[in-house]
Amino acid sequence: MQTIRYEKQDNIGIITINRPEALNALNSAVFDELEPLVGEIERDATLGALIITGEGRSFVAGADIGEQCPMDLDAGRKWARRGSSVFRRLEKLEIPTIAAVNGFALGGGCELALACDIILASEKAKFGQPEVGLGIIPGFSGTQRLPRRVGIGKAKELIFSGKMIKADEAKAIGLVNEVCAPEALMDAALEMARSFTKNAPIAVKYAKACIDRGMQMDLDDGIALENEMFAMCYATEDQKEGMTAFLEKRSATFHNK
């Protein structure tokens, strides 16, 4: 791959967007490589968590304006649908996902971070949806995910103004989970990922499914979903191992079964 690096550390995958000369701006080449990689990750039963970050001083500084400028109505529609589709597949991964935002997360970069379960930010990170200043709106689901993350009023303020905010303000409004020193960002992301992967993999996947699906339901349907997935845990070997280990006062060894 030319625009993306992918590596695994034990059962943790790490995607690095690698166009530092363009501040990792998203273009067709990035999606040509990212889309099949997401498919590979979907099929990898050994993975317990995924981290996404950027090379150099930027996470992703938006989508490539040079590629977008000549687009017409039909091309714009296809571009939005493509980016939204890939980000939705990332969002729907069964495993937890962490965006380690090392610098600019603007436009499509902010939307990429929003497609992850958790956002960790360097003190140097900056977030924004500046699209209205270019005569467009967020096209990779930013108008849908940002208000779900930070509330309708704050999302409207950020999108209507197109302003950029620093990491500390992003944390204060609930966009970011944690702010780290730049040199500590990836260690913090890996530490958090390991805190997820040490637990029963099926239980973590079920918990993510309950939260994500339940947030789209009314409360009673969400509770019913949780009840059913709770019961499904009792059909797993990991549940027996986890509870037996607790009673025997030892560490559990989970096998994702």
Tab-separated table of C-alpha atoms in Angstrom:
chain	number	residue	atom	x	y	z
A	1	MET	CA	0.000	0.000	0.000
A	2	GLN	CA	1.190	3.500	-0.873
A	3	THR	CA	-1.085	5.749	1.200
A	4	ILE	CA	-1.702	3.548	4.250
A	5	ARG	CA	0.445	1.480	6.590
A	6	TYR	CA	-1.024	-1.432	8.514
A	7	GLU	CA	0.608	-3.423	11.279
A	8	LYS	CA	-0.425	-5.673	14.135
A	9	GLN	CA	0.902	-5.689	17.667
A	10	ASP	CA	-0.311	-8.986	19.080
A	11	ASN	CA	-4.105	-8.742	18.699
A	12	ILE	CA	-4.231	-4.980	18.091
A	13	GLY	CA	-4.328	-3.589	14.556
A	14	ILE	CA	-2.844	-0.163	13.733
A	15	ILE	CA	-3.804	1.780	10.593
A	16	THR	CA	-1.670	4.820	9.756
A	17	ILE	CA	-2.838	7.185	7.024
A	18	ASN	CA	0.426	7.886	5.204
A	19	ARG	CA	0.259	10.958	2.947
A	20	PRO	CA	2.263	13.351	5.144
A	21	GLU	CA	3.170	15.549	2.178
A	22	ALA	CA	-0.572	16.314	1.850
A	23	LEU	CA	-1.276	16.309	5.609
A	24	ASN	CA	-2.865	12.867	5.032
A	25	ALA	CA	-5.757	14.333	3.053
A	26	LEU	CA	-8.221	11.710	1.859
A	27	ASN	CA	-8.328	11.026	-1.862
A	28	SER	CA	-9.423	8.183	-4.123
A	29	ALA	CA	-6.102	6.396	-3.639
A	30	VAL	CA	-6.587	6.332	0.131
A	31	PHE	CA	-10.068	4.843	-0.219
A	32	ASP	CA	-8.785	2.352	-2.822
A	33	GLU	CA	-6.478	0.993	-0.121
A	34	LEU	CA	-8.578	1.613	2.984
A	35	GLU	CA	-11.725	-0.140	1.752
A	36	PRO	CA	-10.185	-3.585	1.134
A	37	LEU	CA	-8.147	-3.245	4.336
A	38	VAL	CA	-11.346	-2.771	6.330
A	39	GLY	CA	-12.653	-5.937	4.683
A	40	GLU	CA	-9.510	-7.773	5.781
A	41	ILE	CA	-9.970	-6.499	9.338
A	42	GLU	CA	-13.619	-7.583	9.332
A	43	ARG	CA	-12.486	-11.139	8.570
A	44	ASP	CA	-9.581	-11.258	11.043
A	45	ALA	CA	-10.861	-13.194	14.055
A	46	THR	CA	-7.539	-12.689	15.890
A	47	LEU	CA	-8.019	-8.927	16.275
A	48	GLY	CA	-9.358	-7.531	19.521
A	49	ALA	CA	-9.029	-3.787	18.873
A	50	LEU	CA	-8.037	-1.310	16.141
A	51	ILE	CA	-6.160	2.006	16.340
A	52	ILE	CA	-6.233	4.595	13.548
A	53	THR	CA	-3.696	7.431	13.390
A	54	GLY	CA	-1.870	9.640	10.911
A	55	GLU	CA	1.742	9.993	9.792
A	56	GLY	CA	3.617	13.190	10.624
A	57	ARG	CA	1.948	16.281	12.060
A	58	SER	CA	-1.582	15.556	10.866
A	59	PHE	CA	-4.224	12.932	11.554
A	60	VAL	CA	-6.237	13.702	8.414
A	61	ALA	CA	-6.552	17.329	7.327
A	62	GLY	CA	-9.742	16.763	5.359
A	63	ALA	CA	-10.446	15.408	1.909
A	64	ASP	CA	-8.336	16.352	-1.099
A	65	ILE	CA	-9.710	19.678	-2.382
A	66	GLY	CA	-7.873	19.397	-5.687
A	67	GLU	CA	-9.711	16.180	-6.452
A	68	GLN	CA	-13.075	17.553	-5.324
A	69	CYS	CA	-12.972	20.973	-7.000
A	70	PRO	CA	-14.023	19.849	-10.516
A	71	MET	CA	-16.756	17.470	-9.314
A	72	ASP	CA	-20.309	17.906	-10.562
A	73	LEU	CA	-23.557	16.775	-8.918
A	74	ASP	CA	-23.181	13.121	-9.845
A	75	ALA	CA	-19.494	12.944	-8.918
A	76	GLY	CA	-20.170	14.676	-5.615
A	77	ARG	CA	-22.891	12.164	-4.797
A	78	LYS	CA	-20.591	9.219	-5.578
A	79	TRP	CA	-17.758	10.729	-3.531
A	80	ALA	CA	-19.957	11.262	-0.467
A	81	ARG	CA	-21.437	7.790	-0.715
A	82	ARG	CA	-18.019	6.186	-1.042
A	83	GLY	CA	-16.481	7.918	1.965
A	84	SER	CA	-19.584	7.423	4.086
A	85	SER	CA	-19.737	3.730	3.178
A	86	VAL	CA	-16.130	3.073	4.203
A	87	PHE	CA	-16.492	5.013	7.445
A	88	ARG	CA	-19.724	3.162	8.230
A	89	ARG	CA	-17.941	-0.160	7.796
A	90	LEU	CA	-15.266	1.058	10.207
A	91	GLU	CA	-17.937	2.134	12.677
A	92	LYS	CA	-19.680	-1.245	12.442
A	93	LEU	CA	-16.571	-3.314	13.131
A	94	GLU	CA	-17.327	-5.688	15.996
A	95	ILE	CA	-14.109	-4.794	17.809
A	96	PRO	CA	-13.416	-1.509	19.652
A	97	THR	CA	-11.779	1.215	17.555
A	98	ILE	CA	-9.623	4.091	18.783
A	99	ALA	CA	-8.699	7.222	16.839
A	100	ALA	CA	-5.270	8.460	18.002
A	101	VAL	CA	-5.461	12.023	16.707
A	102	ASN	CA	-1.934	13.364	16.476
A	103	GLY	CA	-2.609	16.653	14.676
A	104	PHE	CA	-5.182	18.172	12.334
A	105	ALA	CA	-8.510	16.307	12.214
A	106	LEU	CA	-10.472	18.539	9.877
A	107	GLY	CA	-13.409	17.798	7.603
A	108	GLY	CA	-13.119	14.176	6.545
A	109	GLY	CA	-10.465	13.691	9.223
A	110	CYS	CA	-12.844	14.725	11.977
A	111	GLU	CA	-15.443	12.453	10.394
A	112	LEU	CA	-12.968	9.554	10.377
A	113	ALA	CA	-12.302	10.079	14.079
A	114	LEU	CA	-16.054	10.250	14.744
A	115	ALA	CA	-16.481	6.838	13.112
A	116	CYS	CA	-14.296	5.357	15.880
A	117	ASP	CA	-15.556	4.320	19.311
A	118	ILE	CA	-12.960	6.304	21.241
A	119	ILE	CA	-11.001	9.451	20.370
A	120	LEU	CA	-7.654	10.161	22.045
A	121	ALA	CA	-5.963	13.418	21.119
A	122	SER	CA	-2.475	14.871	21.266
A	123	GLU	CA	-2.202	18.271	22.911
A	124	LYS	CA	-1.363	19.478	19.383
A	125	ALA	CA	-4.549	18.087	17.834
A	126	LYS	CA	-7.125	20.389	16.263
A	127	PHE	CA	-10.644	19.472	15.195
A	128	GLY	CA	-13.155	21.082	12.888
A	129	GLN	CA	-15.739	20.740	10.118
A	130	PRO	CA	-14.768	23.688	7.892
A	131	GLU	CA	-16.710	22.576	4.810
A	132	VAL	CA	-19.197	25.490	4.674
A	133	GLY	CA	-16.260	27.820	3.997
A	134	LEU	CA	-15.679	25.814	0.805
A	135	GLY	CA	-19.284	25.977	-0.330
A	136	ILE	CA	-20.150	22.420	0.739
A	137	ILE	CA	-21.284	20.590	3.861
A	138	PRO	CA	-19.711	17.634	5.672
A	139	GLY	CA	-20.136	14.697	3.289
A	140	PHE	CA	-18.836	11.689	5.206
A	141	SER	CA	-21.611	11.668	7.850
A	142	GLY	CA	-20.323	14.525	10.012
A	143	THR	CA	-23.764	16.125	10.254
A	144	GLN	CA	-25.032	12.857	11.714
A	145	ARG	CA	-22.223	11.697	14.005
A	146	LEU	CA	-21.074	15.023	15.465
A	147	PRO	CA	-24.445	15.908	17.054
A	148	ARG	CA	-24.724	12.362	18.387
A	149	ARG	CA	-21.306	12.829	20.033
A	150	VAL	CA	-21.438	16.414	21.353
A	151	GLY	CA	-25.115	17.408	21.210
A	152	ILE	CA	-27.143	19.229	18.592
A	153	GLY	CA	-26.419	22.793	19.665
A	154	LYS	CA	-22.639	22.452	19.822
A	155	ALA	CA	-22.557	20.477	16.562
A	156	LYS	CA	-24.528	23.199	14.786
A	157	GLU	CA	-22.181	25.854	16.156
A	158	LEU	CA	-19.109	24.006	14.908
A	159	ILE	CA	-20.539	23.102	11.497
A	160	PHE	CA	-22.223	26.462	10.775
A	161	SER	CA	-19.085	28.423	11.762
A	162	GLY	CA	-16.536	26.003	10.359
A	163	LYS	CA	-14.258	26.971	13.239
A	164	MET	CA	-11.345	24.859	14.435
A	165	ILE	CA	-11.041	23.893	18.104
A	166	LYS	CA	-8.076	22.681	20.130
A	167	ALA	CA	-7.819	19.368	21.939
A	168	ASP	CA	-8.727	20.732	25.378
A	169	GLU	CA	-11.972	22.254	24.096
A	170	ALA	CA	-12.725	19.062	22.162
A	171	LYS	CA	-12.426	17.147	25.433
A	172	ALA	CA	-14.574	19.665	27.297
A	173	ILE	CA	-17.471	19.210	24.844
A	174	GLY	CA	-17.218	15.402	24.861
A	175	LEU	CA	-15.692	14.952	21.421
A	176	VAL	CA	-12.435	13.588	22.846
A	177	ASN	CA	-12.023	11.029	25.624
A	178	GLU	CA	-8.514	11.966	26.710
A	179	VAL	CA	-5.776	14.475	25.833
A	180	CYS	CA	-2.162	13.292	25.914
A	181	ALA	CA	1.303	14.722	25.442
A	182	PRO	CA	2.272	14.195	21.786
A	183	GLU	CA	5.007	11.701	22.623
A	184	ALA	CA	2.619	9.702	24.839
A	185	LEU	CA	-0.314	9.446	22.420
A	186	MET	CA	0.361	6.059	20.836
A	187	ASP	CA	1.370	4.518	24.152
A	188	ALA	CA	-1.920	5.737	25.623
A	189	ALA	CA	-3.866	4.323	22.659
A	190	LEU	CA	-2.118	0.955	22.957
A	191	GLU	CA	-2.644	0.890	26.727
A	192	MET	CA	-6.351	1.553	26.265
A	193	ALA	CA	-6.596	-1.051	23.493
A	194	ARG	CA	-4.941	-3.634	25.761
A	195	SER	CA	-7.416	-2.789	28.530
A	196	PHE	CA	-10.133	-3.875	26.087
A	197	THR	CA	-8.403	-6.958	24.688
A	198	LYS	CA	-7.596	-8.466	28.098
A	199	ASN	CA	-11.311	-9.111	28.609
A	200	ALA	CA	-13.596	-11.736	27.060
A	201	PRO	CA	-13.645	-10.849	23.320
A	202	ILE	CA	-17.229	-11.971	22.725
A	203	ALA	CA	-18.470	-10.011	25.730
A	204	VAL	CA	-16.711	-6.847	24.501
A	205	LYS	CA	-18.230	-7.300	21.023
A	206	TYR	CA	-21.699	-7.854	22.506
A	207	ALA	CA	-21.328	-4.772	24.721
A	208	LYS	CA	-20.382	-2.641	21.703
A	209	ALA	CA	-23.323	-4.019	19.721
A	210	CYS	CA	-25.739	-3.261	22.574
A	211	ILE	CA	-24.547	0.325	22.874
A	212	ASP	CA	-24.427	1.095	19.152
A	213	ARG	CA	-27.690	-0.593	18.248
A	214	GLY	CA	-29.435	0.458	21.430
A	215	MET	CA	-28.729	4.136	20.798
A	216	GLN	CA	-30.900	3.861	17.677
A	217	MET	CA	-33.827	2.292	19.618
A	218	ASP	CA	-36.264	3.436	22.237
A	219	LEU	CA	-35.350	2.494	25.804
A	220	ASP	CA	-37.576	-0.570	26.088
A	221	ASP	CA	-36.254	-2.079	22.855
A	222	GLY	CA	-32.695	-1.323	23.934
A	223	ILE	CA	-33.232	-3.061	27.257
A	224	ALA	CA	-34.723	-6.075	25.476
A	225	LEU	CA	-31.667	-6.202	23.204
A	226	GLU	CA	-29.339	-6.085	26.205
A	227	ASN	CA	-31.284	-8.851	27.966
A	228	GLU	CA	-30.952	-11.116	24.936
A	229	MET	CA	-27.241	-10.461	24.380
A	230	PHE	CA	-26.605	-10.906	28.106
A	231	ALA	CA	-28.251	-14.316	27.872
A	232	MET	CA	-26.190	-15.168	24.784
A	233	CYS	CA	-23.009	-14.740	26.844
A	234	TYR	CA	-24.005	-17.824	28.837
A	235	ALA	CA	-23.660	-19.927	25.696
A	236	THR	CA	-19.919	-19.121	25.534
A	237	GLU	CA	-16.893	-20.892	26.967
A	238	ASP	CA	-15.491	-17.486	27.912
A	239	GLN	CA	-18.336	-16.920	30.395
A	240	LYS	CA	-17.599	-20.213	32.129
A	241	GLU	CA	-13.866	-19.442	32.187
A	242	GLY	CA	-14.353	-15.880	33.438
A	243	MET	CA	-16.626	-16.818	36.324
A	244	THR	CA	-14.647	-19.929	37.235
A	245	ALA	CA	-11.432	-17.911	37.308
A	246	PHE	CA	-13.087	-15.334	39.550
A	247	LEU	CA	-14.236	-18.007	42.002
A	248	GLU	CA	-10.797	-19.648	41.927
A	249	LYS	CA	-9.097	-16.263	42.445
A	250	ARG	CA	-6.939	-16.498	39.321
A	251	SER	CA	-6.615	-14.625	36.047
A	252	ALA	CA	-8.959	-15.784	33.290
A	253	THR	CA	-7.675	-17.104	29.972
A	254	PHE	CA	-10.181	-16.302	27.254
A	255	HIS	CA	-10.315	-18.092	23.902
A	256	ASN	CA	-13.001	-16.092	22.056
A	257	LYS	CA	-15.397	-19.039	22.208
